[in-house]
XYZ file of C-alpha atoms in Angstrom:
609
model
C 0.000 0.000 0.000
C 1.870 3.125 1.182
C 5.512 3.348 0.176
C 8.640 4.496 2.019
C 12.092 5.272 0.674
C 15.032 6.845 2.480
C 18.651 7.676 1.668
C 21.765 8.727 3.542
C 25.125 8.916 1.779
C 27.234 11.269 -0.297
C 25.054 11.668 -3.414
C 22.227 14.132 -3.922
C 19.274 12.584 -2.153
C 16.392 14.128 -4.104
C 16.830 12.252 -7.424
C 17.297 8.961 -5.563
C 14.164 9.525 -3.481
C 12.006 10.573 -6.440
C 13.208 7.564 -8.434
C 12.410 5.329 -5.468
C 8.908 6.770 -5.154
C 8.279 6.064 -8.830
C 9.379 2.466 -8.331
C 6.757 2.230 -5.592
C 3.895 3.729 -7.615
C 2.550 0.266 -8.404
C 1.657 -0.274 -4.749
C -1.177 2.253 -5.043
C -1.256 5.748 -3.534
C -3.094 9.055 -3.542
C -0.463 11.553 -2.350
C 3.301 11.888 -2.098
C 5.844 13.834 -0.114
C 9.520 14.254 0.625
C 11.675 15.761 3.381
C 15.382 16.594 3.003
C 18.035 17.443 5.551
C 19.365 20.850 4.471
C 21.853 23.170 6.200
C 19.099 25.327 7.665
C 17.011 22.398 8.869
C 14.431 20.024 7.472
C 12.813 21.047 4.162
C 9.654 19.329 2.942
C 7.276 19.315 0.006
C 4.148 17.211 -0.306
C 0.980 17.105 -2.347
C -2.108 15.086 -3.079
C -2.128 13.343 -6.434
C 0.579 11.641 -8.430
C 4.328 11.917 -8.037
C 4.625 14.071 -11.168
C 2.666 16.763 -9.320
C 5.248 16.653 -6.534
C 7.992 16.898 -9.164
C 6.359 20.001 -10.621
C 6.379 21.650 -7.202
C 10.056 20.779 -6.727
C 11.122 21.819 -10.244
C 13.445 24.812 -10.232
C 14.354 24.453 -6.570
C 17.941 23.593 -5.667
C 18.802 21.123 -2.913
C 22.263 20.010 -1.773
C 20.980 17.434 0.679
C 22.465 13.945 0.768
C 19.901 12.689 3.278
C 16.125 12.410 3.188
C 12.987 10.318 3.381
C 9.974 10.157 1.074
C 6.534 8.598 1.018
C 3.545 7.658 -1.096
C 0.323 7.552 0.934
C -2.774 5.389 0.550
C -5.343 7.163 2.679
C -6.782 5.455 5.752
C -7.344 8.207 8.343
C -8.086 11.527 6.669
C -8.806 12.402 3.059
C -6.028 12.428 0.425
C -5.120 16.122 0.698
C -1.896 18.133 0.677
C -2.104 18.590 4.445
C -2.672 14.908 5.179
C 0.138 13.756 2.898
C 3.358 12.571 4.547
C 5.847 13.562 5.913
C 4.431 14.841 9.200
C 6.223 17.096 11.676
C 6.372 17.801 15.373
C 5.368 21.193 16.759
C 8.794 22.750 16.117
C 9.249 21.265 12.639
C 12.441 19.614 13.880
C 11.344 15.969 13.630
C 9.870 14.510 10.434
C 8.255 11.114 10.007
C 6.759 8.941 7.261
C 4.603 5.973 8.203
C 2.954 2.912 6.720
C 0.305 1.190 8.829
C -2.382 2.224 11.294
C -2.036 3.545 14.849
C -5.097 2.019 16.481
C -4.977 3.980 19.744
C -4.320 7.333 18.096
C -7.493 8.918 19.508
C -6.473 8.410 23.132
C -2.897 9.451 22.327
C -4.172 12.541 20.521
C -6.252 13.590 23.518
C -3.235 13.147 25.803
C -0.872 15.052 23.505
C -3.299 17.950 23.018
C -3.670 18.152 26.776
C 0.104 18.482 26.982
C 0.041 21.383 24.496
C 0.821 19.733 21.164
C -0.775 21.283 18.063
C -2.250 18.577 15.814
C -2.577 19.874 12.255
C -3.969 16.932 10.253
C -6.679 14.284 10.293
C -4.166 11.434 10.205
C -3.240 8.870 12.830
C 0.396 9.213 11.711
C 0.880 12.753 12.988
C 0.185 11.555 16.531
C 3.286 9.372 16.340
C 5.681 12.207 15.451
C 4.339 14.310 18.331
C 4.773 11.347 20.642
C 8.412 11.079 19.539
C 8.784 14.815 20.194
C 7.474 14.285 23.715
C 10.268 11.817 24.448
C 13.044 13.484 22.441
C 16.082 14.595 24.461
C 18.778 14.527 21.805
C 18.721 10.812 20.994
C 16.279 10.084 18.164
C 16.610 6.301 18.412
C 15.656 6.291 22.097
C 12.791 8.730 21.515
C 11.416 6.461 18.786
C 11.820 3.447 21.056
C 9.939 5.142 23.897
C 7.166 6.394 21.604
C 6.611 3.003 19.990
C 6.220 1.402 23.410
C 3.025 3.475 23.751
C 1.624 2.558 20.356
C -0.985 -0.049 19.474
C -1.292 -1.006 15.823
C 1.040 -1.474 12.881
C 3.861 0.632 11.539
C 6.770 0.882 9.199
C 8.391 4.264 9.861
C 11.386 6.377 8.902
C 12.280 9.411 11.025
C 14.660 12.386 10.750
C 15.642 14.903 13.421
C 17.135 18.320 12.623
C 19.505 17.994 15.561
C 20.993 14.687 14.398
C 22.415 14.947 10.868
C 23.466 11.886 8.875
C 21.006 9.602 10.671
C 17.680 7.986 9.809
C 15.793 5.892 12.347
C 13.482 3.195 10.999
C 11.231 0.677 12.734
C 8.654 -1.922 11.799
C 5.765 -3.850 13.242
C 3.345 -5.412 10.805
C 4.503 -3.284 7.861
C 7.603 -4.282 5.875
C 10.872 -2.365 5.814
C 14.213 -3.222 4.257
C 17.638 -1.621 4.568
C 19.606 -1.415 1.341
C 23.320 -1.938 2.052
C 25.563 0.245 -0.113
C 29.156 1.486 -0.238
C 29.360 4.542 2.009
C 25.608 4.931 1.559
C 22.533 3.165 2.853
C 18.889 3.051 1.867
C 15.556 2.380 3.536
C 12.492 1.174 1.672
C 9.196 -0.592 2.149
C 9.889 -2.621 -0.999
C 13.189 -3.643 -2.591
C 12.024 -2.340 -5.970
C 12.633 1.207 -4.679
C 16.360 0.583 -4.154
C 17.175 -2.090 -6.724
C 18.839 0.431 -9.050
C 21.448 1.158 -6.364
C 22.080 -2.063 -4.452
C 21.172 -5.747 -4.429
C 22.192 -6.261 -0.803
C 19.282 -6.098 1.604
C 18.601 -6.517 5.306
C 14.942 -7.194 6.106
C 13.781 -5.827 9.439
C 11.836 -8.255 11.592
C 8.853 -7.507 13.810
C 9.601 -5.074 16.621
C 13.020 -4.045 15.330
C 14.476 -0.520 15.219
C 17.311 0.426 12.866
C 19.615 3.407 13.285
C 20.990 4.028 9.798
C 23.937 6.220 8.800
C 25.931 6.375 5.573
C 28.585 4.023 6.937
C 26.643 1.735 9.237
C 23.344 0.519 10.590
C 22.563 -0.806 14.016
C 19.501 -2.952 14.647
C 17.935 -3.448 18.067
C 14.569 -4.569 19.386
C 12.125 -2.344 21.199
C 13.562 -3.901 24.383
C 17.122 -2.830 23.385
C 18.392 -6.279 22.433
C 21.085 -6.103 19.745
C 20.424 -7.986 16.518
C 23.032 -9.154 14.032
C 21.824 -8.164 10.558
C 21.675 -10.862 7.895
C 22.400 -9.492 4.412
C 20.457 -11.171 1.616
C 21.212 -10.875 -2.089
C 18.216 -9.667 -4.079
C 17.678 -12.048 -6.986
C 15.512 -9.682 -9.043
C 17.092 -7.596 -11.775
C 16.264 -4.026 -12.717
C 14.846 -4.988 -16.110
C 12.279 -7.186 -14.342
C 10.660 -4.078 -12.879
C 10.643 -2.201 -16.205
C 7.904 -2.410 -18.858
C 10.313 -3.746 -21.517
C 8.357 -2.255 -24.415
C 4.887 -3.224 -23.192
C 2.286 -0.499 -22.698
C 1.507 -1.658 -19.176
C 3.017 -3.878 -16.519
C -0.169 -5.953 -16.465
C 0.225 -6.895 -20.123
C 3.913 -7.618 -19.652
C 3.174 -9.880 -16.700
C 0.435 -11.735 -18.577
C 2.960 -12.461 -21.322
C 5.648 -13.475 -18.815
C 3.578 -16.418 -17.621
C 5.206 -19.104 -19.788
C 8.520 -18.128 -18.198
C 7.208 -17.776 -14.644
C 5.373 -21.090 -14.843
C 8.615 -22.752 -15.949
C 10.370 -21.077 -13.030
C 7.783 -22.489 -10.633
C 8.571 -26.086 -11.637
C 12.249 -25.770 -12.567
C 14.302 -28.388 -10.712
C 11.228 -29.682 -8.910
C 10.054 -32.523 -11.174
C 11.519 -35.900 -10.248
C 10.209 -38.188 -12.997
C 12.251 -41.171 -11.801
C 10.106 -41.430 -8.681
C 7.013 -39.612 -9.936
C 7.187 -37.110 -7.076
C 8.075 -33.401 -6.917
C 11.124 -32.103 -5.047
C 9.994 -29.331 -2.742
C 13.015 -28.660 -0.569
C 11.252 -26.003 1.477
C 8.956 -28.754 2.773
C 11.631 -31.381 3.398
C 11.675 -30.984 7.148
C 7.901 -31.302 7.241
C 7.546 -34.487 5.171
C 6.612 -36.636 8.158
C 3.919 -34.206 9.269
C 2.663 -33.905 5.692
C 2.463 -37.670 5.400
C 0.279 -37.834 8.501
C -1.766 -34.670 7.993
C -5.497 -35.176 8.563
C -6.775 -31.761 7.473
C -5.437 -28.767 5.573
C -6.605 -25.174 5.920
C -5.708 -22.509 3.386
C -5.802 -18.860 4.466
C -5.474 -16.150 1.835
C -7.011 -12.960 0.453
C -8.237 -11.843 -2.971
C -6.614 -13.575 -5.923
C -4.601 -15.838 -3.601
C -7.895 -17.001 -2.064
C -9.073 -18.045 -5.526
C -5.832 -19.997 -6.015
C -6.468 -21.672 -2.656
C -9.942 -22.760 -3.836
C -8.331 -24.445 -6.829
C -5.856 -26.072 -4.440
C -8.788 -27.427 -2.446
C -10.212 -29.187 -5.521
C -6.790 -30.573 -6.433
C -5.794 -31.908 -3.027
C -9.141 -33.393 -2.097
C -9.346 -35.293 -5.381
C -5.783 -36.590 -5.649
C -4.565 -36.716 -2.048
C -7.943 -37.382 -0.401
C -7.234 -34.945 2.422
C -10.062 -32.699 3.688
C -9.333 -29.065 2.818
C -10.946 -25.828 3.983
C -10.336 -22.433 2.440
C -10.590 -19.425 4.746
C -10.559 -15.728 4.106
C -7.529 -14.714 6.128
C -9.373 -11.552 7.176
C -12.005 -13.695 8.946
C -9.861 -16.572 10.195
C -8.670 -15.180 13.507
C -11.997 -13.579 14.402
C -14.221 -16.627 14.188
C -12.582 -19.045 16.661
C -11.767 -21.769 14.106
C -11.491 -25.351 15.343
C -7.791 -26.186 15.102
C -7.111 -29.799 16.011
C -3.913 -31.804 16.096
C -3.153 -33.182 12.638
C -4.143 -29.920 10.924
C -1.703 -27.863 8.843
C -2.334 -24.269 7.793
C -1.040 -23.060 4.428
C -0.936 -19.290 3.981
C -0.744 -17.907 0.438
C 0.413 -14.369 -0.388
C 2.258 -12.942 -3.375
C 4.007 -10.266 -1.334
C 4.432 -12.285 1.830
C 3.322 -9.156 3.715
C -0.496 -9.242 3.476
C -1.639 -8.040 6.905
C -4.657 -10.319 7.288
C -2.743 -13.368 6.097
C 0.089 -12.628 8.527
C -2.446 -12.294 11.330
C -3.924 -15.706 10.434
C -0.424 -17.192 10.415
C 0.383 -15.814 13.864
C -2.938 -16.863 15.336
C -2.454 -20.420 14.096
C 1.074 -20.573 15.511
C -0.222 -19.405 18.884
C -2.588 -22.379 18.798
C 0.318 -24.733 18.080
C -0.405 -25.429 14.405
C 2.281 -26.041 11.835
C 2.091 -23.206 9.288
C 3.527 -23.457 5.778
C 3.728 -20.649 3.235
C 3.348 -20.180 -0.491
C 4.764 -16.786 -1.432
C 6.828 -14.930 -3.986
C 9.127 -12.614 -2.060
C 12.278 -13.972 -0.459
C 12.843 -12.405 2.943
C 9.189 -11.419 3.366
C 7.461 -11.790 6.733
C 5.566 -14.905 5.692
C 8.746 -16.488 4.342
C 10.496 -15.854 7.665
C 7.687 -16.684 10.088
C 6.322 -19.916 8.619
C 7.713 -23.353 9.493
C 8.522 -23.984 5.841
C 7.033 -23.489 2.430
C 7.464 -23.045 -1.279
C 8.506 -19.975 -3.266
C 6.618 -19.494 -6.522
C 9.586 -17.747 -8.255
C 7.362 -15.421 -10.307
C 9.713 -12.454 -10.007
C 8.461 -8.956 -9.178
C 4.794 -8.375 -9.975
C 4.244 -4.659 -10.469
C 0.681 -4.535 -11.818
C -1.804 -4.194 -8.961
C -4.074 -6.828 -10.520
C -2.250 -10.110 -9.975
C -1.771 -12.315 -13.041
C 1.487 -14.248 -13.135
C 1.551 -14.752 -9.358
C -1.904 -16.378 -9.543
C -0.887 -18.954 -12.123
C 2.420 -19.612 -10.359
C 0.519 -20.207 -7.111
C -1.683 -22.751 -8.881
C 1.380 -24.416 -10.384
C 2.950 -24.781 -6.926
C -0.356 -26.067 -5.541
C -0.293 -28.647 -8.326
C 3.171 -29.758 -7.202
C 2.011 -29.980 -3.577
C -1.003 -32.006 -4.715
C 1.181 -34.558 -6.491
C 3.521 -34.719 -3.496
C 0.680 -35.364 -1.054
C -0.966 -37.841 -3.438
C 2.228 -39.838 -3.845
C 2.593 -39.973 -0.058
C -0.752 -41.730 0.064
C -2.175 -43.662 -2.853
C -0.955 -42.318 -6.195
C 1.301 -44.672 -8.112
C 4.637 -43.678 -9.635
C 3.003 -43.660 -13.059
C 0.140 -41.442 -11.900
C 2.640 -39.025 -10.388
C 4.638 -39.000 -13.615
C 1.494 -38.366 -15.676
C 0.438 -35.427 -13.534
C 3.905 -33.891 -13.539
C 4.063 -34.383 -17.294
C 0.835 -32.403 -17.635
C 2.304 -29.627 -15.469
C 5.493 -29.618 -17.525
C 3.479 -28.996 -20.728
C 1.506 -26.070 -19.279
C 4.043 -23.280 -20.066
C 4.137 -24.224 -23.749
C 0.338 -24.361 -23.853
C 0.124 -20.897 -22.272
C 2.507 -19.640 -24.968
C 0.154 -21.112 -27.571
C -2.828 -19.278 -26.048
C -1.010 -15.948 -25.845
C 0.148 -16.244 -29.446
C -3.192 -17.271 -30.929
C -6.084 -15.825 -28.929
C -5.106 -12.276 -27.995
C -6.304 -10.674 -31.274
C -9.625 -12.465 -30.889
C -9.976 -11.410 -27.255
C -9.181 -7.828 -28.190
C -11.897 -7.896 -30.858
C -14.421 -9.242 -28.354
C -13.432 -6.468 -25.948
C -14.345 -3.833 -28.560
C -17.905 -5.229 -28.630
C -18.467 -5.034 -24.870
C -16.295 -2.215 -23.529
C -19.360 -0.014 -22.943
C -21.087 -2.711 -20.892
C -21.683 -2.045 -17.207
C -22.200 -5.609 -15.965
C -20.711 -9.044 -16.618
C -21.473 -12.521 -15.313
C -18.865 -15.305 -15.142
C -19.881 -18.953 -14.788
C -17.869 -22.107 -14.176
C -18.345 -25.538 -12.645
C -16.102 -27.731 -10.532
C -12.485 -26.668 -10.481
C -13.251 -23.881 -12.959
C -15.709 -22.160 -10.637
C -12.752 -20.374 -8.927
C -11.581 -19.359 -12.409
C -14.945 -17.638 -12.906
C -14.408 -15.813 -9.615
C -10.912 -14.753 -10.622
C -11.988 -13.668 -14.117
C -14.726 -11.497 -12.626
C -12.316 -10.032 -10.087
C -9.804 -9.099 -12.782
C -12.467 -7.332 -14.827
C -13.823 -5.299 -11.926
C -10.336 -4.452 -10.622
C -8.978 -2.869 -13.777
C -11.993 -1.840 -15.869
C -14.437 -0.859 -13.071
C -17.146 -2.963 -14.703
C -19.380 -4.681 -12.190
C -18.725 -8.403 -12.581
C -19.664 -11.469 -10.538
C -18.532 -15.061 -10.661
C -20.844 -17.977 -9.836
C -20.980 -21.749 -9.999
C -22.908 -22.251 -13.226
C -25.672 -24.276 -11.549
C -26.252 -21.461 -9.047
C -27.363 -19.137 -11.832
C -30.919 -20.388 -11.367
C -30.829 -19.371 -7.711
C -30.863 -15.645 -8.308
C -28.442 -14.335 -10.966
C -30.661 -15.518 -13.833
C -32.943 -12.591 -12.995
C -30.232 -10.254 -14.295
C -29.874 -11.829 -17.707
C -31.150 -9.982 -20.762
C -29.736 -8.851 -24.101
C -27.469 -6.361 -22.298
C -25.807 -8.931 -20.034
C -22.654 -10.621 -21.389
C -21.978 -13.976 -19.733
C -18.531 -15.581 -19.795
C -18.786 -19.355 -19.436
C -15.901 -21.775 -18.921
C -17.159 -24.723 -20.958
C -14.374 -27.270 -21.306
C -14.799 -30.865 -22.478
C -14.909 -32.575 -19.113
C -17.319 -34.532 -16.914
C -19.674 -31.561 -16.473
C -19.584 -30.355 -20.085
C -23.206 -31.314 -20.821
C -24.351 -29.591 -17.660
C -22.562 -26.403 -18.710
C -24.209 -26.567 -22.143
C -27.578 -26.644 -20.378
C -26.601 -23.544 -18.416
C -25.598 -21.824 -21.665
C -28.989 -22.705 -23.163
C -30.704 -21.070 -20.190
C -28.736 -17.869 -20.782
C -29.469 -17.836 -24.515
C -33.164 -18.421 -23.879
C -33.151 -15.075 -22.094
C -31.223 -13.279 -24.867
C -27.959 -13.178 -22.930
C -24.685 -12.802 -24.858
C -22.341 -15.764 -24.234
C -18.547 -15.779 -24.480
C -17.305 -19.346 -24.044
C -13.855 -20.615 -23.070
C -13.816 -24.015 -24.785
C -11.520 -26.945 -25.536
C -9.732 -27.026 -28.889
C -11.585 -29.240 -31.330
C -14.998 -28.680 -29.770
C -17.184 -27.996 -32.815
C -20.445 -28.472 -30.946
C -20.270 -25.334 -28.841
C -19.788 -22.804 -31.662
C -23.494 -22.909 -32.627
C -24.648 -22.390 -29.063
C -22.769 -19.204 -28.113
C -21.881 -15.810 -29.523
C -18.098 -16.087 -29.211
C -15.733 -19.023 -28.594
C -12.171 -18.764 -27.327
C -10.372 -22.098 -27.634
C -7.641 -23.338 -25.304
C -5.539 -26.545 -25.523
C -6.370 -29.783 -23.727
C -4.704 -30.585 -20.431
C -5.465 -32.692 -17.391
C -8.833 -31.489 -16.137
C -7.362 -30.707 -12.730
C -4.865 -28.252 -14.236
C -7.278 -26.609 -16.688
C -7.530 -23.390 -14.595
C -3.930 -22.612 -15.580
C -5.067 -22.311 -19.189
C -8.646 -21.087 -18.784
C -7.616 -17.978 -16.866
C -5.296 -16.613 -19.585
C -8.033 -15.361 -21.982
C -9.894 -13.870 -19.014
C -6.822 -11.905 -17.947
C -6.448 -10.614 -21.500
C -10.142 -9.717 -21.687
C -9.938 -7.688 -18.475
C -6.802 -5.925 -19.669
C -8.109 -4.927 -23.098
C -11.498 -3.867 -21.728
C -9.710 -1.598 -19.238
C -7.496 -0.048 -21.918
C -10.495 0.633 -24.157
C -12.323 2.274 -21.261
C -9.344 4.537 -20.546
C -8.686 3.087 -17.111
C -5.368 3.265 -15.284
C -4.569 -0.416 -15.742
C -1.524 -0.778 -13.507
C -2.805 1.412 -10.694
C -6.583 1.014 -10.466
C -8.378 3.544 -8.307
C -8.664 2.799 -4.588
C -6.547 -0.361 -4.858
C -3.100 -1.179 -3.518
C -0.711 -3.928 -4.549
C 0.145 -5.158 -1.078
C -2.572 -4.730 1.546
C -0.446 -4.246 4.640
C -3.183 -2.838 6.903
C -6.400 -4.435 8.126
């Protein structure tokens, strides 16, 4: 969501900070600001709107500063205005702070601070924190931050400057990610490595409750309780060109077209055909528990929740293990029954999703083993789970997830085969399933090469439509949900996904000649049932766009448009069926003039509740 970047070194800070903010634009934001350490004190500029508006304000001004912090805000408390934008200052304008997260007890703290004479200028919860630091400040910024944070309830990733302490930035995190970029006679702070990747590939990820005192030559990490921590430097595997558009008009389109590569990455080195079983080294230590697991719970949000639903179908059919899929945002509030023999899998692209992290921590408190499926090495989920599997999708910049979704399904397919082989699947069955997974990247390439012009043409016929319905059955019901989500996320068209048979229980009332219906109608065990559902739509003059199996000549006469995809194992068909739906959402959004990579009101990583 919000983004933080900081720099202290010998170079001019402003260009580095502005560049970092632009790298963080994909996370979603509605205002931006910057504060620099100048000879006469702290100098700040901030504004509502996009970063280019901030650049316009700064244009023509000269700054010598080699130290500063900057922020992109996604509004929670207070409207997205110039005043509410970060950074925020204490009463004397001598301490500046940027903040990701939510201070839950800010009202009581505000009342206390106002009673003590502090002047609160904004509607934000963040400003309370900088005044609280001011209250404790006696010349040592690190200790003032430590004391202030001991009074705070909620989540935070912060970076703080003090006019009286040049060449120092203090950063801290709880529930909101922060990373220190390790440079040569310079250091960086960021909420996401993409902001600093142009300058260093050496990173130190702060853990929960840690405070970092960062100078150009050093950084010292302690806990809130003053325990020293030895930083572990990790090498960032992503390259700068992975976070560039590489000639594509939008990151979303680039990431759709990257899926053959990212799907190969997800299975590379993991297919053991000799034994018909995947190699998942991140789960090695848990093999005995996996062999004896009696129940699996998935906790996830948004697109990852849809991937989890597909995982439920896969695992129950091939491993015969009961699976439940939970919204992570509800999991810890509903007193779930967590018995011995249960394993929780948490799924998150970023590894920082607040609700998913909360579910993880709640399960661990109850003594459950928790495994993760995530994309970002060094993320909170990667560090706090008992084990897991990286999806190796590389950086996903578009807010609407595409390649991470298919990579999650690919990894879930590997886990399914692993669990199945531990129980009743034969070597040959394992080999057959892995062979089907191995062919998926080439089949996705085929779809991208052959169907995009057709999808684009269909989009031109429906881009003025205000409503869409998506229908699927069995394992392709979650694909209908995901297709509808993609459309509403990027094009702002109201879209809903349903199990096809549920259409008669309400949604059929919506169908008329103005209602396009996307139906996933593959040649499988429920094909005839889906054809009956299509007939019901056509009887009410609905327009039908079908995703169908190559070679199916029967369906063409029953629908308005057919998009064909190759055959694969039925259980892995979502990996292919979703590709045309991603393309449809993208092209509809472009034709409607929407901001595809940064849809309104949305953020890439939801790091607050």
